[in-house]
Structure formats: C-alpha cells, structure tokens
Coordinates of C-alpha atoms and ligand atoms in Angstrom, one line a residue:
M8 CA 181.4 114.1 166.7
A9 CA 179.4 117.0 168.3
R10 CA 180.1 117.8 171.9
H11 CA 176.5 117.3 173.0
T12 CA 173.8 115.1 171.6
I13 CA 170.3 116.3 172.6
T14 CA 166.9 114.8 172.0
L15 CA 164.6 117.3 170.3
I16 CA 160.8 116.5 170.5
P17 CA 159.2 119.2 168.3
G18 CA 155.7 118.7 169.8
D19 CA 152.5 119.5 168.0
G20 CA 150.1 122.5 167.6
I21 CA 152.4 125.6 167.8
G22 CA 155.2 123.1 169.0
Y23 CA 156.7 122.7 165.6
E24 CA 157.1 126.5 165.1
V25 CA 158.4 127.4 168.5
S26 CA 160.8 124.5 168.8
Q27 CA 162.2 125.2 165.3
A28 CA 162.7 128.9 166.3
A29 CA 164.4 127.7 169.6
R30 CA 166.6 125.3 167.7
R31 CA 167.8 128.0 165.3
V32 CA 168.8 130.4 168.0
I33 CA 170.5 127.7 170.1
D34 CA 172.5 126.7 167.0
A35 CA 173.3 130.4 166.5
T36 CA 175.0 130.6 169.9
G37 CA 177.7 128.3 168.4
A38 CA 177.2 125.5 171.0
D39 CA 178.2 122.3 169.4
I40 CA 175.0 120.3 169.5
E41 CA 173.8 117.3 167.4
W42 CA 170.0 117.1 167.5
D43 CA 168.4 113.7 167.8
V44 CA 164.9 114.6 166.5
Q45 CA 162.1 112.4 167.8
N46 CA 158.4 112.8 167.1
A47 CA 155.8 112.1 169.8
G48 CA 152.2 112.9 170.6
L49 CA 149.0 112.5 168.7
D50 CA 150.7 112.6 165.3
V51 CA 152.5 109.3 165.9
V52 CA 149.7 107.4 167.5
E53 CA 148.6 105.9 164.1
Q54 CA 152.2 104.8 163.3
Y55 CA 153.3 103.4 166.6
G56 CA 150.0 102.8 168.5
Q57 CA 150.9 105.2 171.3
P58 CA 151.8 108.8 171.7
M59 CA 155.2 108.2 173.5
P60 CA 156.8 105.3 171.7
D61 CA 159.6 103.4 173.5
H62 CA 162.3 104.6 171.1
V63 CA 161.6 108.2 172.1
L64 CA 162.1 107.4 175.8
E65 CA 165.2 105.4 174.9
S66 CA 166.6 108.4 173.1
I67 CA 166.1 110.6 176.1
R68 CA 167.6 108.0 178.4
R69 CA 170.6 107.7 176.1
N70 CA 171.2 111.4 175.7
K71 CA 170.2 112.4 179.2
V72 CA 169.1 115.9 177.9
A73 CA 166.0 116.7 175.9
I74 CA 164.1 119.7 174.8
K75 CA 160.4 119.4 173.9
G76 CA 157.7 121.5 172.3
P77 CA 154.2 121.3 173.8
L78 CA 152.1 118.2 173.1
T79 CA 148.3 118.2 173.0
T80 CA 146.3 116.1 175.4
P81 CA 142.9 115.6 173.9
I82 CA 140.1 116.1 176.4
G83 CA 137.6 113.3 176.8
T84 CA 139.6 110.5 175.0
G85 CA 141.5 107.6 176.5
I86 CA 144.9 109.2 175.9
R87 CA 146.4 110.4 179.1
S88 CA 148.8 113.3 179.1
V89 CA 152.1 112.4 177.5
N90 CA 153.7 115.3 179.4
V91 CA 152.7 113.9 182.8
A92 CA 153.6 110.3 181.6
L93 CA 157.1 111.5 180.6
R94 CA 157.8 113.1 183.9
R95 CA 156.7 110.0 185.7
E96 CA 158.4 107.5 183.4
L97 CA 161.7 109.3 183.6
D98 CA 161.3 110.2 187.3
L99 CA 161.8 113.9 186.6
F100 CA 161.0 114.9 190.1
A101 CA 161.7 118.6 190.1
L102 CA 160.2 121.1 187.7
V103 CA 162.1 124.4 187.7
R104 CA 160.1 127.4 186.4
P105 CA 161.9 130.7 186.5
T106 CA 159.9 133.9 186.0
K107 CA 161.9 137.0 185.4
W108 CA 160.8 140.4 184.2
Y109 CA 162.7 141.8 181.3
P110 CA 162.7 145.5 180.6
G111 CA 160.3 146.2 177.8
V112 CA 157.7 143.6 178.9
R113 CA 154.3 145.2 179.7
S114 CA 153.4 144.1 183.1
R115 CA 152.0 145.6 186.4
Y116 CA 155.2 144.5 188.0
Q117 CA 158.9 145.1 187.3
E118 CA 162.0 143.7 188.9
V119 CA 160.4 140.3 189.4
D120 CA 162.9 137.5 189.5
L121 CA 161.3 134.4 191.0
V122 CA 161.8 130.6 190.6
V123 CA 159.1 128.0 191.4
I124 CA 160.5 124.5 191.9
R125 CA 157.6 122.1 191.8
E126 CA 157.6 118.5 193.1
N127 CA 156.6 116.6 190.0
T128 CA 155.8 113.1 190.9
E129 CA 153.6 113.0 194.1
D130 CA 150.7 114.9 195.7
L131 CA 147.2 115.1 194.2
Y132 CA 148.8 114.8 190.7
A133 CA 150.1 111.3 191.4
G134 CA 147.2 110.0 189.3
I135 CA 145.8 107.7 192.0
E136 CA 142.0 108.3 191.7
F137 CA 138.8 106.4 192.3
A138 CA 135.8 107.2 190.2
E139 CA 132.4 107.9 191.9
G140 CA 130.2 104.9 192.2
E141 CA 132.7 102.2 191.3
E142 CA 133.1 99.1 193.4
G143 CA 136.7 99.8 194.3
T144 CA 135.8 103.3 195.4
L145 CA 133.1 102.1 197.7
E146 CA 135.7 99.7 199.2
V147 CA 138.1 102.6 199.7
I148 CA 135.3 104.6 201.4
D149 CA 134.5 101.6 203.7
T150 CA 138.2 101.2 204.6
I151 CA 138.6 104.9 205.4
E152 CA 135.5 104.9 207.5
R153 CA 136.7 101.8 209.4
L154 CA 140.2 103.2 210.0
T155 CA 139.2 106.8 210.9
G156 CA 135.6 106.7 212.1
R157 CA 134.9 109.5 209.7
S158 CA 132.2 109.2 207.1
I159 CA 132.5 110.0 203.4
R160 CA 129.5 110.4 201.2
R161 CA 129.0 107.3 199.1
D162 CA 128.6 109.3 195.9
S163 CA 132.1 110.7 196.2
G164 CA 135.0 110.5 193.8
I165 CA 138.4 110.3 195.5
S166 CA 141.9 111.5 194.7
I167 CA 144.9 110.4 196.8
K168 CA 147.6 112.8 197.9
P169 CA 150.8 110.8 198.7
T170 CA 153.7 112.8 200.1
S171 CA 156.8 110.8 201.1
I172 CA 159.9 111.6 203.1
T173 CA 162.0 110.4 200.2
G174 CA 160.2 112.5 197.6
T175 CA 160.2 115.6 199.8
Q176 CA 163.9 115.2 200.7
R177 CA 165.1 114.9 197.2
V178 CA 163.2 117.9 195.8
F179 CA 164.4 120.1 198.7
R180 CA 168.0 118.9 198.4
F181 CA 167.7 119.6 194.6
A182 CA 166.2 123.1 195.3
F183 CA 168.9 124.1 197.8
Q184 CA 171.7 122.9 195.5
W185 CA 170.0 124.7 192.5
A186 CA 169.9 127.9 194.6
I187 CA 173.6 127.6 195.3
D188 CA 174.6 126.8 191.7
N189 CA 172.5 129.7 190.4
G190 CA 173.6 132.3 192.9
R191 CA 170.2 132.6 194.7
R192 CA 169.9 133.7 198.3
K193 CA 166.7 132.2 199.7
V194 CA 164.4 129.1 199.6
T195 CA 160.8 129.3 200.7
A196 CA 158.8 126.1 201.4
V197 CA 155.2 126.5 200.4
H198 CA 152.5 124.3 202.0
K199 CA 149.2 123.9 203.7
A200 CA 150.6 122.2 206.8
N201 CA 148.1 123.8 209.1
I202 CA 145.3 121.7 207.5
M203 CA 147.0 118.7 205.9
K204 CA 149.1 117.7 208.8
H205 CA 150.3 114.3 207.5
T206 CA 151.2 115.3 204.0
D207 CA 152.0 119.0 203.9
G208 CA 153.0 118.8 207.6
L209 CA 155.6 116.1 206.6
W210 CA 156.6 118.3 203.7
L211 CA 157.4 121.2 206.0
R212 CA 159.2 119.1 208.6
I213 CA 161.4 117.6 206.0
A214 CA 162.1 121.0 204.4
Q215 CA 163.2 122.3 207.8
D216 CA 165.5 119.3 208.2
V217 CA 167.0 119.7 204.7
A218 CA 167.5 123.4 205.2
K219 CA 170.0 122.7 208.0
E220 CA 172.2 120.9 205.5
F221 CA 172.5 124.2 203.5
P222 CA 173.2 127.0 206.1
Q223 CA 174.5 129.3 203.4
I224 CA 171.0 129.7 202.0
E225 CA 168.3 131.6 203.9
F226 CA 165.1 129.5 204.5
D227 CA 161.6 130.3 205.4
D228 CA 158.1 128.9 204.7
R229 CA 154.7 130.2 203.8
I230 CA 151.2 128.8 203.8
V231 CA 150.0 128.6 200.2
D232 CA 147.1 131.0 200.4
N233 CA 149.2 133.7 202.1
M234 CA 151.9 133.0 199.5
A235 CA 149.4 133.7 196.7
M236 CA 148.5 137.0 198.2
Q237 CA 152.1 138.0 198.9
L238 CA 153.2 137.2 195.4
V239 CA 150.8 139.8 194.0
Q240 CA 151.6 142.3 196.7
K241 CA 155.4 142.1 197.1
P242 CA 156.9 139.5 194.8
E243 CA 160.4 141.1 195.4
L244 CA 160.5 139.5 198.9
Y245 CA 160.8 136.0 197.4
D246 CA 163.4 134.1 195.5
V247 CA 163.2 130.3 195.1
M248 CA 159.9 128.8 196.2
V249 CA 159.5 125.0 196.5
M250 CA 156.0 123.6 196.2
P251 CA 154.0 120.4 196.1
N252 CA 152.8 119.4 192.7
L253 CA 149.3 121.1 192.7
F254 CA 150.3 124.4 194.3
G255 CA 153.3 124.5 192.0
D256 CA 151.2 124.1 188.9
I257 CA 148.9 126.9 190.0
L258 CA 151.4 129.4 191.4
S259 CA 153.9 129.0 188.6
D260 CA 151.2 130.3 186.2
L261 CA 150.5 133.1 188.6
C262 CA 154.2 134.0 188.5
A263 CA 154.2 133.8 184.7
G264 CA 151.4 136.3 184.8
L265 CA 153.5 138.7 186.9
V266 CA 156.2 138.9 184.2
G267 CA 154.2 139.1 180.9
G268 CA 152.5 135.7 180.5
L269 CA 153.0 132.3 179.2
G270 CA 154.9 133.3 176.1
L271 CA 157.9 134.1 178.3
A272 CA 157.8 131.2 180.9
P273 CA 160.4 128.5 180.4
G274 CA 160.9 125.3 182.4
A275 CA 163.1 122.3 183.2
N276 CA 161.9 118.9 184.4
T277 CA 164.9 117.4 186.2
G278 CA 165.7 114.0 187.7
D279 CA 168.9 112.5 189.1
E280 CA 170.4 112.0 185.6
I281 CA 168.0 113.3 183.0
A282 CA 166.7 116.8 182.3
L283 CA 163.9 117.7 179.9
F284 CA 163.4 121.3 179.0
E285 CA 160.0 122.7 177.9
A286 CA 158.0 125.9 178.0
T287 CA 155.2 126.2 180.5
H288 CA 152.6 126.9 177.9
G289 CA 150.7 124.3 175.9
S290 CA 150.2 123.6 172.2
A291 CA 147.7 126.5 171.7
P292 CA 146.0 124.6 168.8
K293 CA 144.1 127.6 167.5
Y294 CA 147.4 129.2 166.5
A295 CA 149.1 126.1 165.0
G296 CA 150.7 126.7 161.6
K297 CA 150.0 130.4 161.7
N298 CA 153.5 131.7 162.6
V299 CA 152.1 133.9 165.4
A300 CA 153.1 132.1 168.6
N301 CA 155.7 133.6 170.8
P302 CA 158.8 131.4 170.7
M303 CA 160.6 133.1 173.6
A304 CA 159.4 130.7 176.3
M305 CA 161.0 127.9 174.2
M306 CA 164.1 129.9 173.6
L307 CA 164.5 130.6 177.3
S308 CA 164.0 126.9 178.0
G309 CA 166.9 126.5 175.6
M310 CA 168.9 129.0 177.6
M311 CA 168.3 126.9 180.7
M312 CA 169.4 123.8 178.7
L313 CA 172.6 125.4 177.6
R314 CA 173.5 126.3 181.2
H315 CA 172.6 122.8 182.3
I316 CA 175.0 121.2 179.8
G317 CA 177.8 123.4 180.8
E318 CA 177.5 125.9 178.0
K319 CA 177.0 128.8 180.4
D320 CA 178.4 131.5 178.1
A321 CA 176.1 130.4 175.2
G322 CA 173.1 130.5 177.7
D323 CA 174.1 133.9 178.9
R324 CA 174.4 135.3 175.4
L325 CA 171.1 133.8 174.3
E326 CA 169.4 135.4 177.3
A327 CA 171.0 138.7 176.6
A328 CA 169.9 138.5 172.9
V329 CA 166.3 137.7 173.8
A330 CA 166.3 140.5 176.3
R331 CA 167.6 143.0 173.7
V332 CA 164.8 142.0 171.2
I333 CA 162.2 142.5 174.0
A334 CA 163.7 145.8 174.9
G335 CA 163.6 146.9 171.3
G336 CA 159.9 146.3 171.3
A337 CA 159.5 146.0 167.5
Q338 CA 160.4 142.4 166.7
V339 CA 157.9 140.8 169.1
T340 CA 154.8 138.7 168.7
Y341 CA 151.2 139.8 169.3
D342 CA 151.0 138.8 172.9
M343 CA 153.7 141.3 173.8
K344 CA 152.1 144.2 172.1
P345 CA 149.8 146.7 174.0
N346 CA 146.9 145.6 171.7
R347 CA 146.6 142.0 170.6
D348 CA 145.5 143.0 167.1
D349 CA 148.5 145.3 166.7
P350 CA 149.4 145.0 163.0
S351 CA 153.1 145.6 163.8
A352 CA 153.4 142.3 165.6
V353 CA 155.8 139.9 163.9
G354 CA 155.7 136.2 163.5
T355 CA 157.4 133.3 165.3
S356 CA 160.2 132.9 162.7
Q357 CA 160.8 136.7 162.6
V358 CA 161.5 136.7 166.3
A359 CA 164.1 133.9 165.7
D360 CA 165.6 136.0 163.0
A361 CA 165.8 139.0 165.3
V362 CA 167.4 137.0 168.2
I363 CA 169.9 135.5 165.7
A364 CA 170.8 139.0 164.5
E365 CA 171.4 140.1 168.1
L366 CA 173.6 137.1 168.7
E367 CA 175.6 137.9 165.7
R368 CA 175.8 141.6 166.5
A369 CA 177.0 141.1 170.1
P370 CA 178.8 137.8 170.3
V371 CA 179.9 138.4 173.9
A372 CA 177.4 138.3 176.8
R373 CA 176.9 141.7 178.6
Ligands
NAD417 P1 147.9 126.7 176.0 O1 149.1 127.2 176.9 O2 148.2 125.9 174.9 O3 147.2 128.0 175.5 C1 146.4 128.9 176.2 C2 146.4 130.3 175.5 O4 147.6 131.0 175.9 C3 146.5 130.2 174.0 O5 145.2 130.2 173.5 C4 147.2 131.5 173.7 O6 146.2 132.6 173.7 C5 148.2 131.7 174.8 N1 149.5 131.1 174.5 C6 150.0 130.0 174.9 N2 151.3 129.8 174.4 C7 151.5 130.9 173.7 C8 152.6 131.4 172.9 N3 153.8 130.6 172.8 N4 152.5 132.5 172.3 C9 151.4 133.3 172.3 N5 150.3 132.9 173.0 C10 150.4 131.8 173.7 O7 146.9 126.1 177.0 P2 145.6 125.2 176.7 O8 144.8 125.8 175.7 O9 145.0 125.0 178.1 O10 146.1 123.8 176.2 C11 146.2 123.4 174.8 C12 146.8 122.0 174.7 O11 148.2 122.0 175.2 C13 146.1 121.0 175.6 O12 146.0 119.8 174.8 C14 147.0 120.8 176.8 O13 146.8 119.5 177.3 C15 148.3 121.0 176.2 N6 149.4 121.4 177.1 C16 150.6 120.8 176.9 C17 151.6 121.2 177.8 C18 153.0 120.6 177.6 O14 153.3 120.0 176.5 N7 153.9 120.6 178.6 C19 151.4 122.1 178.8 C20 150.2 122.7 178.9 C21 149.1 122.3 178.1

C-alpha cells in the first residue's frame, strides 16, 4: 500500500494539462503516493446531475488531502462556483497563498517573499445576498431601517458581511501556527476597522488577542488601502498577511502580479483536518487543450502539498527543480517570456519534462 492516498481532481479547461504535469513531477520526487482520481465540474453534470458529486466529496473526506485543477464556473447559468462550494462544504477556512520571486522571473520586483492567508468562509463572500426588488429584500430593508434609523434606497441589492469571533480566532491561530511551522517572522492583520467597526473592528480586536498567544511572532496591522499601496512600494517589509475573504481575494492577485503573474501562484485551502491544494488561476478556457498553459502554479501547489503530508524533502527538491528551470529561462511557457508571441516558448508537458530532468539530475535539495 502507498504511504499516502491523495484525491486528484484534474479540473477542466487547462486543468487537465496542468494537473497532469503536476502529477508527473510529484511522482518524480519519489514520494509514495496513490492517486484517487475524481472528476468534477461541468463535464460530469450530465452524468451525475451536479458538478460536485457526493462521491468526490467523500473521497476528499476519506483521504484528507486533495489537489485540484481549476474548474470553470459558467457565467449567467444556475451553476454556482464549485470552488466556493467545496471550500464551504469542507469548511476549509484558511486559504494560504504564497508569492515568492524566483531568479529569472521577469518582474518589476525582486526578493519578494509574501504569504497571504485569506479567511475563506465569511465576510462578503459568505454568499448571503438579497436581490434588488424582491419581497425578502424589502423586508430586510424595513428591518434595518427600524433597527438603525438609517434609510436604504428601496431599489438596492444587499450583500451581508458576517465576521464572527469563532471564524476570526481560528484563522489567526492557524496563521500564527503556520508562520511558526514555516519559519516566518511576522504576521500582519489587514482590515478596514476604521470604517467597519463591528466586522473588521472585531477582526482586528481578535487578531490582537490571538497575537498574545504567539509572542515569538512579531505582529502588526494595516488598513487595507494602505496595505495595497505599501505592497507595491515596499513589499520587502511584509511577511505573512491575514485578510478577510474579499480583501484576500484581491490582494493575493496583486501579490501574484509582483512575482510574475498567475502562472506562478500556488495555494492551499485548509481546514481542521482537510487540505485542498490548487493554483490561484482559473481554467483559462481559451488555452484548453493547446499545451500552452504554465503548469508551475500547479506544481508549486504540489510542493505545498508534499510539505503538508510530511514529505518535506520531496517538496524542497521539487521547488529547487522548478526554480532551476525558471533560472534556465529556456524551458518555460509563453507567459514567462519577454514577448508573449516568443516562438521559443515551450508547452505545458515540456515544462514537466524539464522539471523531471532537473529532479533526476540533482536528487538532493540545495
Ligand atoms: P483565469 O485565471 O482562468 O485566466 C485569466 C488569464 O490568465 C488567462 O486568459 C491567461 O491569459 C492567464 N492564465 C491563467 N492561468 C494561466 C496559466 N496557468 N498559464 C498561462 N496563462 C494563464 O481566469 P478567468 O478567465 O477569470 O476564469 C476562467 C474560468 O476559471 C472561470 O470559469 C472561473 O470561474 C474559473 N476559475 C476557477 C478557479 C478555481 O478553480 N479555483 C479560480 C479562478 C477562476
């Protein structure tokens, strides 16, 4: 029996290609993994009547670790995002998104090594919304007016922003522990507590409380607009940043932009027991089946997964091999070339070949 059984959801669009490339390089590290391959998304709707069938969720619950390619959420149909549903269904409350600059990546910035930890279940992304003009919405408006004395235009739509002590405590405890486990020095709480006193104000207060439990890690906080400016001016001042859902979504893309773009941004959705690894990018349908997408974000998600399951050496070797391919500059996809039409760009599977060759050439991390 293999040492680890891991659920692999290939995804759709470019998902098949990037997850196949990631699987090949993870296997090439020598980590003893049995893959429990489960299909989900639009492609299975006809067969199972839904994009995330119960047996896929059961597989993740059973194996506790999963890696997933991106899944398309069609715009303007009844199907809600499978990605958001998965995070909610499995209570994956912390989304860890590291953004690190590797030598050879073209970017305005160098030496960037940031981690966004995004609360994944609450805030304006909780999915509690009231559509403009509906009876329930008008009832909510009446209730708010009665309770606050403040008027809301009757032709408003409303999204609710819940922020709980429980949700805030657990994401900050997770973040501080993650910082310790990964040798980081500082945690910054990001918020808009000056304006949203009862949600982000609570978030900041709880962050300050939790920080006292971890005196070995430096702690500070930033208002989100200032944070956005500081990230583009002096990203080297920051380390691990913990954000409510919406700010985390936006600023983790900003951080990805600092280090070369979405093709290099990995992520881990983590709960108390389960972790689901995935790239930050989506299914880029226009590139599906063309063998052009950059698989490195998926590979680096695999690196995070290997470290999570205790295969630290394999994770370190995989990161070193990816870094050497980037530094070499030849075996990289179009998005990493100075010119997007550069004919010397290689395909998704060739990047996997190059990373495997590096793993074989230097079997010890350095
Ligand atoms: P996207 O990330 O799929 O693509 C945006 C653009 O970024 C692409 O057109 C491409 O130019 C570039 N890009 C993205 N990944 C790349 C890669 N690996 N290599 C090279 N270039 C890459 O974002 P989108 O177009 O907004 O979304 C497309 C679909 O993906 C939507 O249905 C969306 O819902 C879904 N999505 C899924 C996830 C997920 O599965 N977690 C995340 C985001 C978006």
